[in-house]
C-alpha positions as a LaTeX table, in Angstrom:
\begin{tabular}{lrrr}
\hline
Residue & $x$ (\AA) & $y$ (\AA) & $z$ (\AA) \\
\hline
Met1 & $-0.08$ & 0.02 & $-0.02$ \\
Ile2 & 1.56 & 3.24 & $-1.08$ \\
Glu3 & 1.29 & 6.09 & 1.49 \\
Glu4 & $-1.17$ & 8.78 & 0.54 \\
Thr5 & 1.27 & 11.32 & 0.94 \\
Leu6 & 3.64 & 9.72 & $-1.58$ \\
Ile7 & 1.09 & 9.69 & $-4.49$ \\
Asn8 & 1.51 & 13.16 & $-5.48$ \\
Asp9 & 5.33 & 12.89 & $-5.13$ \\
Leu10 & 5.34 & 9.83 & $-7.45$ \\
Phe11 & 3.31 & 11.85 & $-9.94$ \\
Leu12 & 5.89 & 14.64 & $-9.97$ \\
Arg13 & 8.79 & 12.15 & $-10.45$ \\
Gln14 & 6.82 & 10.67 & $-13.41$ \\
Lys15 & 6.42 & 13.96 & $-15.06$ \\
Arg16 & 10.24 & 14.67 & $-14.62$ \\
Leu17 & 11.09 & 11.34 & $-16.07$ \\
Gln18 & 8.78 & 11.69 & $-19.09$ \\
Arg19 & 10.41 & 15.03 & $-19.89$ \\
Ala20 & 13.82 & 13.40 & $-19.89$ \\
Ile21 & 12.45 & 10.68 & $-22.01$ \\
Arg22 & 11.29 & 13.22 & $-24.62$ \\
Glu23 & 14.32 & 15.26 & $-24.33$ \\
Ala24 & 16.42 & 12.15 & $-25.31$ \\
Glu25 & 14.06 & 11.70 & $-28.15$ \\
Thr26 & 13.17 & 8.12 & $-27.14$ \\
Asp27 & 9.82 & 6.37 & $-26.96$ \\
Gly28 & 9.89 & 5.02 & $-23.28$ \\
Ile29 & 12.07 & 3.60 & $-20.60$ \\
Phe30 & 12.29 & 0.04 & $-18.88$ \\
Leu31 & 13.59 & 0.11 & $-15.36$ \\
Thr32 & 14.61 & $-3.20$ & $-13.52$ \\
Ser33 & 16.93 & $-2.07$ & $-10.68$ \\
Asp34 & 15.28 & $-2.07$ & $-7.28$ \\
Val35 & 16.30 & 1.51 & $-6.42$ \\
Asn36 & 14.95 & 2.92 & $-9.48$ \\
Ile37 & 11.71 & 0.85 & $-9.32$ \\
Phe38 & 11.30 & 1.96 & $-5.84$ \\
Tyr39 & 11.91 & 5.59 & $-6.81$ \\
Met40 & 9.13 & 5.46 & $-9.39$ \\
Thr41 & 6.53 & 3.24 & $-7.70$ \\
Gly42 & 7.26 & 3.29 & $-3.79$ \\
Thr43 & 7.71 & $-0.48$ & $-3.86$ \\
Val44 & 10.10 & $-2.98$ & $-4.93$ \\
Phe45 & 9.23 & $-6.00$ & $-7.33$ \\
Gly46 & 11.01 & $-8.36$ & $-9.69$ \\
Gly47 & 10.22 & $-7.42$ & $-13.28$ \\
Tyr48 & 9.91 & $-4.43$ & $-15.39$ \\
Tyr49 & 8.68 & $-0.64$ & $-14.78$ \\
Tyr50 & 7.84 & 0.94 & $-18.21$ \\
Leu51 & 6.96 & 4.47 & $-18.87$ \\
Pro52 & 6.19 & 5.68 & $-22.24$ \\
Ala53 & 7.13 & 9.22 & $-23.42$ \\
Glu54 & 3.45 & 9.98 & $-23.12$ \\
Gly55 & 0.79 & 8.36 & $-21.04$ \\
Asp56 & 0.67 & 6.06 & $-18.13$ \\
Pro57 & 3.31 & 3.47 & $-16.66$ \\
Ala58 & 2.87 & $-0.12$ & $-16.83$ \\
Leu59 & 4.33 & $-2.75$ & $-14.30$ \\
Phe60 & 5.38 & $-6.18$ & $-15.54$ \\
Val61 & 5.77 & $-8.31$ & $-12.34$ \\
Arg62 & 7.48 & $-11.67$ & $-12.00$ \\
Arg63 & 7.35 & $-11.62$ & $-8.29$ \\
Pro64 & 5.78 & $-11.36$ & $-5.59$ \\
Glu65 & 2.68 & $-12.72$ & $-7.45$ \\
Ser66 & 0.36 & $-11.13$ & $-4.88$ \\
Leu67 & 1.24 & $-7.78$ & $-6.12$ \\
Ser68 & $-1.77$ & $-6.16$ & $-7.88$ \\
Gly69 & $-2.83$ & $-2.85$ & $-9.18$ \\
Glu70 & $-4.00$ & $-0.86$ & $-12.22$ \\
Arg71 & $-1.93$ & $-1.49$ & $-15.25$ \\
Leu72 & $-0.03$ & $-4.33$ & $-13.59$ \\
Tyr73 & 0.64 & $-7.45$ & $-15.62$ \\
Gly74 & 2.03 & $-10.61$ & $-14.24$ \\
Ile75 & 4.72 & $-12.22$ & $-16.23$ \\
Arg76 & 6.88 & $-15.38$ & $-15.97$ \\
Lys77 & 9.42 & $-14.37$ & $-18.64$ \\
Thr78 & 10.47 & $-11.52$ & $-20.70$ \\
Glu79 & 9.31 & $-12.90$ & $-23.94$ \\
Gln80 & 5.75 & $-12.40$ & $-22.93$ \\
Leu81 & 5.89 & $-8.53$ & $-22.94$ \\
Pro82 & 5.28 & $-8.01$ & $-26.76$ \\
Asn83 & 2.05 & $-9.96$ & $-26.49$ \\
Ile84 & 0.85 & $-8.08$ & $-23.55$ \\
Phe85 & 1.68 & $-4.82$ & $-25.24$ \\
Lys86 & $-0.31$ & $-5.77$ & $-28.32$ \\
Asp87 & $-3.22$ & $-7.40$ & $-26.39$ \\
Asn88 & $-3.63$ & $-4.10$ & $-24.21$ \\
Gly89 & $-3.06$ & $-1.51$ & $-26.89$ \\
Leu90 & 0.33 & $-0.45$ & $-25.66$ \\
Thr91 & 2.45 & 1.25 & $-28.29$ \\
Met92 & 5.52 & $-0.92$ & $-29.15$ \\
Pro93 & 8.66 & 1.12 & $-28.28$ \\
Lys94 & 11.54 & 1.29 & $-30.90$ \\
Lys95 & 14.00 & 3.97 & $-29.46$ \\
Ile96 & 14.28 & 2.98 & $-25.71$ \\
Cys97 & 16.01 & 3.94 & $-22.58$ \\
Leu98 & 17.58 & 0.87 & $-20.61$ \\
Glu99 & 19.71 & 0.90 & $-17.50$ \\
Thr100 & 22.70 & $-0.38$ & $-19.38$ \\
Asp101 & 24.88 & 0.37 & $-16.18$ \\
Lys102 & 22.70 & $-1.93$ & $-14.12$ \\
Met103 & 21.04 & $-4.39$ & $-16.38$ \\
Ser104 & 22.66 & $-7.61$ & $-17.22$ \\
Tyr105 & 23.82 & $-8.12$ & $-20.74$ \\
Asn106 & 21.57 & $-11.20$ & $-21.01$ \\
Glu107 & 18.54 & $-8.94$ & $-20.00$ \\
Cys108 & 19.34 & $-6.28$ & $-22.59$ \\
Val109 & 19.66 & $-9.04$ & $-25.29$ \\
Arg110 & 16.28 & $-10.58$ & $-24.31$ \\
Leu111 & 14.47 & $-7.14$ & $-24.52$ \\
Gln112 & 16.18 & $-6.40$ & $-27.87$ \\
Asn113 & 14.97 & $-9.59$ & $-29.25$ \\
Cys114 & 11.49 & $-8.91$ & $-28.10$ \\
Phe115 & 11.11 & $-5.46$ & $-29.46$ \\
Asp116 & 13.87 & $-5.22$ & $-32.07$ \\
Phe117 & 14.90 & $-1.64$ & $-30.72$ \\
Thr118 & 16.33 & 0.72 & $-33.36$ \\
Glu119 & 18.29 & 2.70 & $-30.60$ \\
Ile120 & 19.11 & 2.09 & $-26.82$ \\
Val121 & 19.98 & 5.02 & $-24.69$ \\
Asn122 & 21.67 & 4.68 & $-21.14$ \\
Ala123 & 19.02 & 5.36 & $-18.82$ \\
Ser124 & 21.42 & 4.70 & $-15.64$ \\
Thr125 & 22.89 & 8.30 & $-15.98$ \\
Met126 & 19.32 & 9.69 & $-16.90$ \\
Met127 & 17.95 & 8.30 & $-13.68$ \\
Ser128 & 20.88 & 9.40 & $-11.35$ \\
Arg129 & 20.51 & 12.99 & $-12.96$ \\
Ile130 & 16.75 & 12.95 & $-12.05$ \\
Arg131 & 17.23 & 11.75 & $-8.68$ \\
Met132 & 19.71 & 14.43 & $-7.77$ \\
Leu133 & 16.87 & 17.01 & $-7.33$ \\
Lys134 & 14.96 & 15.68 & $-4.25$ \\
Thr135 & 11.07 & 16.14 & $-3.95$ \\
Pro136 & 9.22 & 17.41 & $-0.96$ \\
Tyr137 & 8.39 & 13.80 & 0.30 \\
Glu138 & 12.05 & 12.80 & $-0.09$ \\
Ile139 & 13.44 & 15.81 & 1.73 \\
Ser140 & 10.98 & 14.86 & 4.73 \\
Arg141 & 12.34 & 11.28 & 4.81 \\
Phe142 & 15.95 & 12.84 & 5.04 \\
Arg143 & 14.97 & 14.72 & 8.05 \\
Ile144 & 13.69 & 11.63 & 9.79 \\
Ser145 & 16.76 & 9.73 & 8.98 \\
Ala146 & 18.88 & 12.62 & 10.39 \\
Gln147 & 17.02 & 12.51 & 13.71 \\
Gly148 & 17.67 & 8.82 & 14.05 \\
His149 & 21.31 & 9.34 & 13.19 \\
Ala150 & 21.66 & 11.95 & 15.90 \\
Ala151 & 19.97 & 9.69 & 18.42 \\
Thr152 & 22.38 & 7.02 & 17.82 \\
Tyr153 & 25.45 & 9.15 & 17.91 \\
Ser154 & 24.31 & 10.54 & 21.25 \\
Lys155 & 24.86 & 7.05 & 22.68 \\
Ile156 & 28.15 & 6.24 & 21.24 \\
Gln157 & 30.02 & 7.25 & 24.30 \\
Asp158 & 28.14 & 4.53 & 26.31 \\
Cys159 & 29.25 & 1.87 & 23.77 \\
Tyr160 & 32.94 & 2.24 & 24.75 \\
Arg161 & 34.67 & $-0.07$ & 27.12 \\
Glu162 & 38.37 & 0.07 & 27.96 \\
Gly163 & 40.46 & $-2.66$ & 26.19 \\
Met164 & 38.06 & $-2.90$ & 23.09 \\
Thr165 & 39.23 & $-3.17$ & 19.64 \\
Asp166 & 37.76 & $-1.10$ & 16.75 \\
Leu167 & 35.49 & $-4.08$ & 15.59 \\
Gln168 & 34.07 & $-4.55$ & 19.21 \\
Phe169 & 33.30 & $-0.76$ & 19.33 \\
Gln170 & 31.51 & $-1.07$ & 15.93 \\
Val171 & 29.43 & $-4.08$ & 16.93 \\
Glu172 & 28.10 & $-2.09$ & 19.98 \\
Ile173 & 27.32 & 0.86 & 17.98 \\
Glu174 & 25.66 & $-1.19$ & 15.19 \\
Arg175 & 23.46 & $-2.80$ & 17.95 \\
Val176 & 22.39 & 0.87 & 19.04 \\
Met177 & 21.69 & 1.67 & 15.37 \\
Arg178 & 19.44 & $-1.30$ & 15.01 \\
Leu179 & 17.44 & $-0.66$ & 18.17 \\
Asn180 & 16.97 & 2.90 & 16.98 \\
Gly181 & 15.44 & 1.75 & 13.84 \\
Ser182 & 18.34 & 1.40 & 11.30 \\
Phe183 & 17.64 & $-0.81$ & 8.37 \\
Gly184 & 21.02 & $-2.58$ & 9.05 \\
Ile185 & 22.28 & $-2.24$ & 5.32 \\
Phe186 & 22.64 & 0.57 & 2.93 \\
Lys187 & 22.98 & 0.89 & $-0.75$ \\
Thr188 & 25.65 & 1.98 & $-3.11$ \\
Ser189 & 25.49 & 2.66 & $-6.99$ \\
Asn190 & 28.87 & 0.85 & $-7.23$ \\
Ala191 & 28.20 & $-2.85$ & $-6.97$ \\
Asn192 & 31.71 & $-3.47$ & $-5.78$ \\
Met193 & 31.58 & $-1.18$ & $-2.84$ \\
Asn194 & 30.77 & $-3.70$ & $-0.17$ \\
Ile195 & 30.53 & $-2.49$ & 3.47 \\
Phe196 & 28.12 & $-2.97$ & 6.30 \\
Met197 & 26.34 & $-0.15$ & 7.98 \\
Gly198 & 29.45 & 2.08 & 8.01 \\
Ser199 & 33.15 & 2.42 & 9.12 \\
Ile200 & 35.02 & 2.69 & 12.10 \\
Leu201 & 38.88 & 4.07 & 11.63 \\
Thr202 & 41.49 & 4.35 & 14.32 \\
Gly203 & 45.38 & 4.48 & 14.41 \\
Asp204 & 47.32 & 3.76 & 11.40 \\
Asn205 & 44.48 & 1.67 & 10.02 \\
Ala206 & 42.89 & 4.99 & 8.97 \\
Ala207 & 45.80 & 5.55 & 6.48 \\
Thr208 & 45.44 & 2.06 & 4.85 \\
Pro209 & 44.33 & 2.40 & 1.19 \\
Ser210 & 41.21 & 0.89 & $-0.10$ \\
Pro211 & 40.24 & $-0.02$ & $-3.64$ \\
Tyr212 & 36.78 & 1.39 & $-2.99$ \\
Asp213 & 35.89 & 4.92 & $-3.73$ \\
Phe214 & 35.22 & 5.95 & $-0.12$ \\
Ala215 & 36.85 & 9.19 & 1.20 \\
Leu216 & 38.98 & 6.98 & 3.63 \\
Gly217 & 39.93 & 3.38 & 3.59 \\
Gly218 & 40.98 & 1.03 & 6.29 \\
Gly219 & 42.23 & $-2.68$ & 5.85 \\
Gly220 & 38.90 & $-4.27$ & 6.94 \\
Gln221 & 38.67 & $-7.90$ & 8.21 \\
Ser222 & 39.50 & $-9.85$ & 5.06 \\
Pro223 & 40.98 & $-9.30$ & 1.57 \\
Leu224 & 37.67 & $-9.90$ & 0.16 \\
Cys225 & 36.20 & $-6.84$ & 1.97 \\
Pro226 & 39.11 & $-4.45$ & 2.46 \\
Ile227 & 37.41 & $-1.56$ & 4.13 \\
Gly228 & 37.03 & $-0.18$ & 7.47 \\
Ala229 & 37.88 & $-1.57$ & 11.12 \\
Asn230 & 40.44 & $-4.30$ & 11.07 \\
Gly231 & 40.89 & $-5.35$ & 14.82 \\
Thr232 & 42.99 & $-2.59$ & 16.07 \\
Leu233 & 43.20 & $-2.21$ & 19.80 \\
Leu234 & 41.84 & 1.13 & 21.02 \\
Arg235 & 44.61 & 2.72 & 22.93 \\
Lys236 & 45.15 & 6.24 & 24.54 \\
Gly237 & 46.14 & 8.89 & 22.04 \\
Met238 & 44.11 & 7.39 & 19.35 \\
Ala239 & 41.44 & 9.20 & 17.36 \\
Val240 & 38.47 & 6.97 & 16.66 \\
Met241 & 36.35 & 8.26 & 13.46 \\
Val242 & 32.82 & 6.99 & 13.49 \\
Asp243 & 31.33 & 7.18 & 10.03 \\
Met244 & 28.02 & 5.16 & 10.27 \\
Val245 & 25.24 & 5.69 & 7.77 \\
Gly246 & 21.86 & 7.11 & 8.69 \\
Asn247 & 19.60 & 4.69 & 7.07 \\
Tyr248 & 16.57 & 5.10 & 9.26 \\
Thr249 & 14.36 & 5.71 & 6.20 \\
Glu250 & 15.04 & 4.71 & 2.74 \\
Tyr251 & 16.95 & 7.94 & 2.30 \\
Leu252 & 20.41 & 7.98 & 3.71 \\
Thr253 & 22.05 & 10.74 & 5.75 \\
Asp254 & 25.92 & 10.62 & 6.07 \\
Met255 & 27.42 & 11.80 & 9.24 \\
Thr256 & 31.02 & 11.48 & 10.68 \\
Arg257 & 32.13 & 12.40 & 14.30 \\
Val258 & 35.62 & 11.93 & 15.96 \\
Phe259 & 35.94 & 10.30 & 19.45 \\
Ala260 & 39.25 & 10.27 & 21.40 \\
Val261 & 40.86 & 7.78 & 23.68 \\
Gly262 & 42.12 & 10.01 & 26.21 \\
Lys263 & 43.88 & 13.28 & 24.97 \\
Leu264 & 45.26 & 13.42 & 21.29 \\
Pro265 & 48.32 & 15.25 & 20.14 \\
Glu266 & 47.91 & 18.96 & 19.28 \\
Glu267 & 48.35 & 18.39 & 15.68 \\
Ala268 & 45.03 & 16.16 & 15.60 \\
Tyr269 & 42.94 & 19.06 & 17.19 \\
Arg270 & 44.36 & 21.54 & 14.80 \\
Ala271 & 43.58 & 19.42 & 11.86 \\
His272 & 40.13 & 18.88 & 13.30 \\
Gln273 & 39.62 & 22.68 & 13.53 \\
Thr274 & 40.68 & 23.11 & 9.99 \\
Ser275 & 38.03 & 20.62 & 8.88 \\
Leu276 & 35.26 & 22.78 & 10.82 \\
Glu277 & 36.83 & 25.90 & 8.97 \\
Ile278 & 36.37 & 24.18 & 5.69 \\
Gln279 & 32.82 & 23.24 & 6.47 \\
Ser280 & 32.00 & 26.77 & 7.70 \\
Ala281 & 33.50 & 28.24 & 4.38 \\
Thr282 & 31.36 & 25.87 & 2.43 \\
Glu283 & 28.38 & 26.87 & 4.25 \\
Ala284 & 29.10 & 30.60 & 3.61 \\
Thr285 & 29.52 & 29.99 & $-0.06$ \\
Ala286 & 27.36 & 27.07 & $-1.23$ \\
Met287 & 23.91 & 27.67 & $-2.62$ \\
Ser288 & 21.97 & 27.16 & $-5.92$ \\
Gly289 & 24.15 & 28.14 & $-8.81$ \\
Val290 & 27.62 & 27.53 & $-7.25$ \\
Ala291 & 30.02 & 25.00 & $-9.13$ \\
Cys292 & 30.98 & 21.83 & $-7.23$ \\
Ala293 & 34.39 & 22.17 & $-8.40$ \\
Glu294 & 34.61 & 25.64 & $-6.74$ \\
Leu295 & 33.74 & 23.96 & $-3.27$ \\
Trp296 & 36.70 & 21.51 & $-3.70$ \\
Asp297 & 39.04 & 24.27 & $-4.68$ \\
Lys298 & 38.04 & 26.27 & $-1.59$ \\
Ala299 & 38.42 & 23.15 & 0.75 \\
Leu300 & 41.89 & 22.33 & $-0.64$ \\
Ala301 & 43.13 & 25.92 & $-0.24$ \\
Ile302 & 42.08 & 25.97 & 3.34 \\
Ala303 & 43.87 & 22.64 & 4.04 \\
Asp304 & 46.91 & 24.06 & 2.12 \\
Lys305 & 47.08 & 27.24 & 4.00 \\
Ala306 & 46.87 & 25.40 & 7.31 \\
Gly307 & 49.88 & 23.30 & 6.19 \\
Leu308 & 47.83 & 20.13 & 6.13 \\
Ala309 & 47.52 & 19.48 & 2.36 \\
Asp310 & 49.56 & 16.32 & 2.65 \\
Cys311 & 47.16 & 14.51 & 5.04 \\
Phe312 & 43.97 & 15.91 & 3.53 \\
Met313 & 41.62 & 13.27 & 2.31 \\
Gly314 & 43.98 & 10.54 & 2.96 \\
Ala315 & 47.80 & 9.97 & 3.56 \\
Lys316 & 48.97 & 7.16 & 1.38 \\
Gln317 & 46.12 & 7.48 & $-1.13$ \\
Lys318 & 44.01 & 10.48 & $-1.31$ \\
Ala319 & 40.37 & 10.79 & $-2.09$ \\
Lys320 & 39.76 & 13.05 & $-5.00$ \\
Phe321 & 36.52 & 14.60 & $-3.53$ \\
Val322 & 35.39 & 16.39 & $-0.43$ \\
Gly323 & 31.70 & 15.61 & $-0.74$ \\
His324 & 29.03 & 13.45 & $-2.54$ \\
Gly325 & 25.45 & 13.40 & $-3.26$ \\
Ile326 & 23.08 & 11.17 & $-1.07$ \\
Gly327 & 19.63 & 9.82 & $-1.49$ \\
Leu328 & 18.57 & 6.21 & $-1.97$ \\
Glu329 & 22.21 & 5.34 & $-2.47$ \\
Ile330 & 25.12 & 6.76 & $-0.54$ \\
Asp331 & 27.16 & 7.74 & $-3.65$ \\
Glu332 & 24.96 & 9.75 & $-5.83$ \\
Pro333 & 25.83 & 12.78 & $-7.64$ \\
Pro334 & 26.69 & 15.70 & $-7.47$ \\
Val335 & 30.45 & 15.10 & $-6.33$ \\
Leu336 & 32.58 & 17.80 & $-4.98$ \\
Thr337 & 35.68 & 17.15 & $-7.02$ \\
Pro338 & 37.85 & 19.39 & $-9.23$ \\
Arg339 & 36.63 & 17.49 & $-12.37$ \\
Ser340 & 33.01 & 18.01 & $-11.62$ \\
Lys341 & 30.80 & 19.91 & $-14.21$ \\
Asp342 & 27.78 & 20.02 & $-11.81$ \\
Ile343 & 26.15 & 23.07 & $-10.49$ \\
Leu344 & 24.37 & 22.98 & $-7.20$ \\
Lys345 & 20.73 & 23.36 & $-7.57$ \\
Ser346 & 17.92 & 23.90 & $-5.11$ \\
Gly347 & 16.74 & 20.33 & $-3.94$ \\
Met348 & 20.08 & 18.75 & $-4.09$ \\
Thr349 & 21.39 & 16.79 & $-1.05$ \\
Phe350 & 25.05 & 16.06 & $-0.38$ \\
Ala351 & 27.41 & 15.11 & 2.40 \\
Leu352 & 30.56 & 17.31 & 2.93 \\
Glu353 & 33.34 & 15.45 & 4.63 \\
Pro354 & 36.73 & 17.23 & 4.93 \\
Lys355 & 39.01 & 14.82 & 6.83 \\
Phe356 & 42.68 & 14.50 & 7.80 \\
Val357 & 44.80 & 11.39 & 8.63 \\
Ile358 & 47.36 & 11.89 & 11.24 \\
Ala359 & 50.25 & 9.35 & 11.46 \\
Gly360 & 50.12 & 7.08 & 14.48 \\
Val361 & 46.79 & 8.92 & 15.71 \\
Gly362 & 44.00 & 8.12 & 13.21 \\
Ala363 & 41.42 & 10.21 & 11.15 \\
Val364 & 40.03 & 13.45 & 12.34 \\
Gly365 & 37.50 & 15.71 & 10.60 \\
Ile366 & 33.76 & 16.16 & 10.11 \\
Glu367 & 30.95 & 15.00 & 7.84 \\
Asn368 & 27.40 & 16.46 & 7.57 \\
Ser369 & 24.49 & 15.91 & 5.24 \\
Phe370 & 23.29 & 19.18 & 3.63 \\
Leu371 & 20.12 & 20.24 & 1.58 \\
Val372 & 20.81 & 23.02 & $-1.00$ \\
Thr373 & 18.37 & 25.86 & $-1.09$ \\
Glu374 & 18.09 & 29.01 & $-3.32$ \\
Thr375 & 19.86 & 30.93 & $-0.52$ \\
Gly376 & 22.40 & 28.64 & 1.03 \\
Leu377 & 22.64 & 25.30 & 2.83 \\
Glu378 & 20.48 & 23.65 & 5.51 \\
Lys379 & 22.46 & 21.21 & 7.76 \\
Leu380 & 20.32 & 18.23 & 8.18 \\
Thr381 & 22.61 & 16.20 & 10.52 \\
Val382 & 22.76 & 18.10 & 13.83 \\
Phe383 & 25.09 & 16.82 & 16.55 \\
Pro384 & 28.08 & 18.25 & 18.55 \\
Glu385 & 31.05 & 18.62 & 16.12 \\
Glu386 & 33.97 & 18.80 & 18.51 \\
Ile387 & 36.30 & 15.75 & 19.25 \\
Ile388 & 34.59 & 13.89 & 22.08 \\
Glu389 & 36.57 & 12.05 & 24.74 \\
Leu390 & 35.75 & 8.27 & 25.45 \\
Ala391 & 35.79 & 7.46 & 29.18 \\
\hline
\end{tabular}
């Protein structure tokens, strides 16, 4: 059952997508990924969501078989689609948009054999661009996630016990997350970026490079999943960076806070303060119409002026961004990178995460989620930002 408050929002998304379909000069779009099907329908099913350039959508559902609704057709296999189109007066598409970044080669071939498309346009990029601008309903879901995120972080100090490893600490935080309503998993657009609920980094593990495109790495527990906590014992003088995702609704907030076992070296506090200065400068600058690349340049200039460029966004391997879009997935556009061509627009949401890695200590810095407005930024994740001592 779709929430009544969601119906108007889904209609708005449909109109946005149909506008993009027409601008691409195609006849329609087939969606198969769970994230994009959810975005367009408010639910997830196995099968196809089809939207023509003009008119109403059609749902072709393999499972669950219990799903019912207007213009919903049960199918067992892809090859049934042409007959359903013909029997129900649906116009057969020729130029089509397909999620070629998400859809398997086999599925593309089967659809091509069914419809004999004259042209296929990549719908994956189209959908990621449409989803960049959040609707009123989506923004309301972000606010709920942000509240759950802050509620969990308020209990992190209670999770600490002397003699813990980073993994043991993370397990206790994850328990609180789940009790506070966290879904327990979160989605990335990159199929190879596997991580569970977030990351805890401390000591020299914070400088360990990862093959994944996260801001910082960590060695992880296994070469099969080389990211995050690795069993490091939490000792005095260590910074403990907690970067756990806020998946308390379908819409993800991203927030990082730094905790300390005892007191840290002065360099760590100075670097942390620099990250807060970068955040303040971004808040003073960013609004609808500002280039994402400009925000990266400003962040790097502040780090360089502080003499901290060498440890900004990593040590042995540096991330080439200082922020990223958030939504149904944690790594959506826009990305705050020097190569970005994106311009901020009202309704975009992104996480800003200026971070520094201090040798032998760990990572320090801040991360918050923001909503772009016409006049500036609204901070969604509100929680104390100083380094918090664990006792």
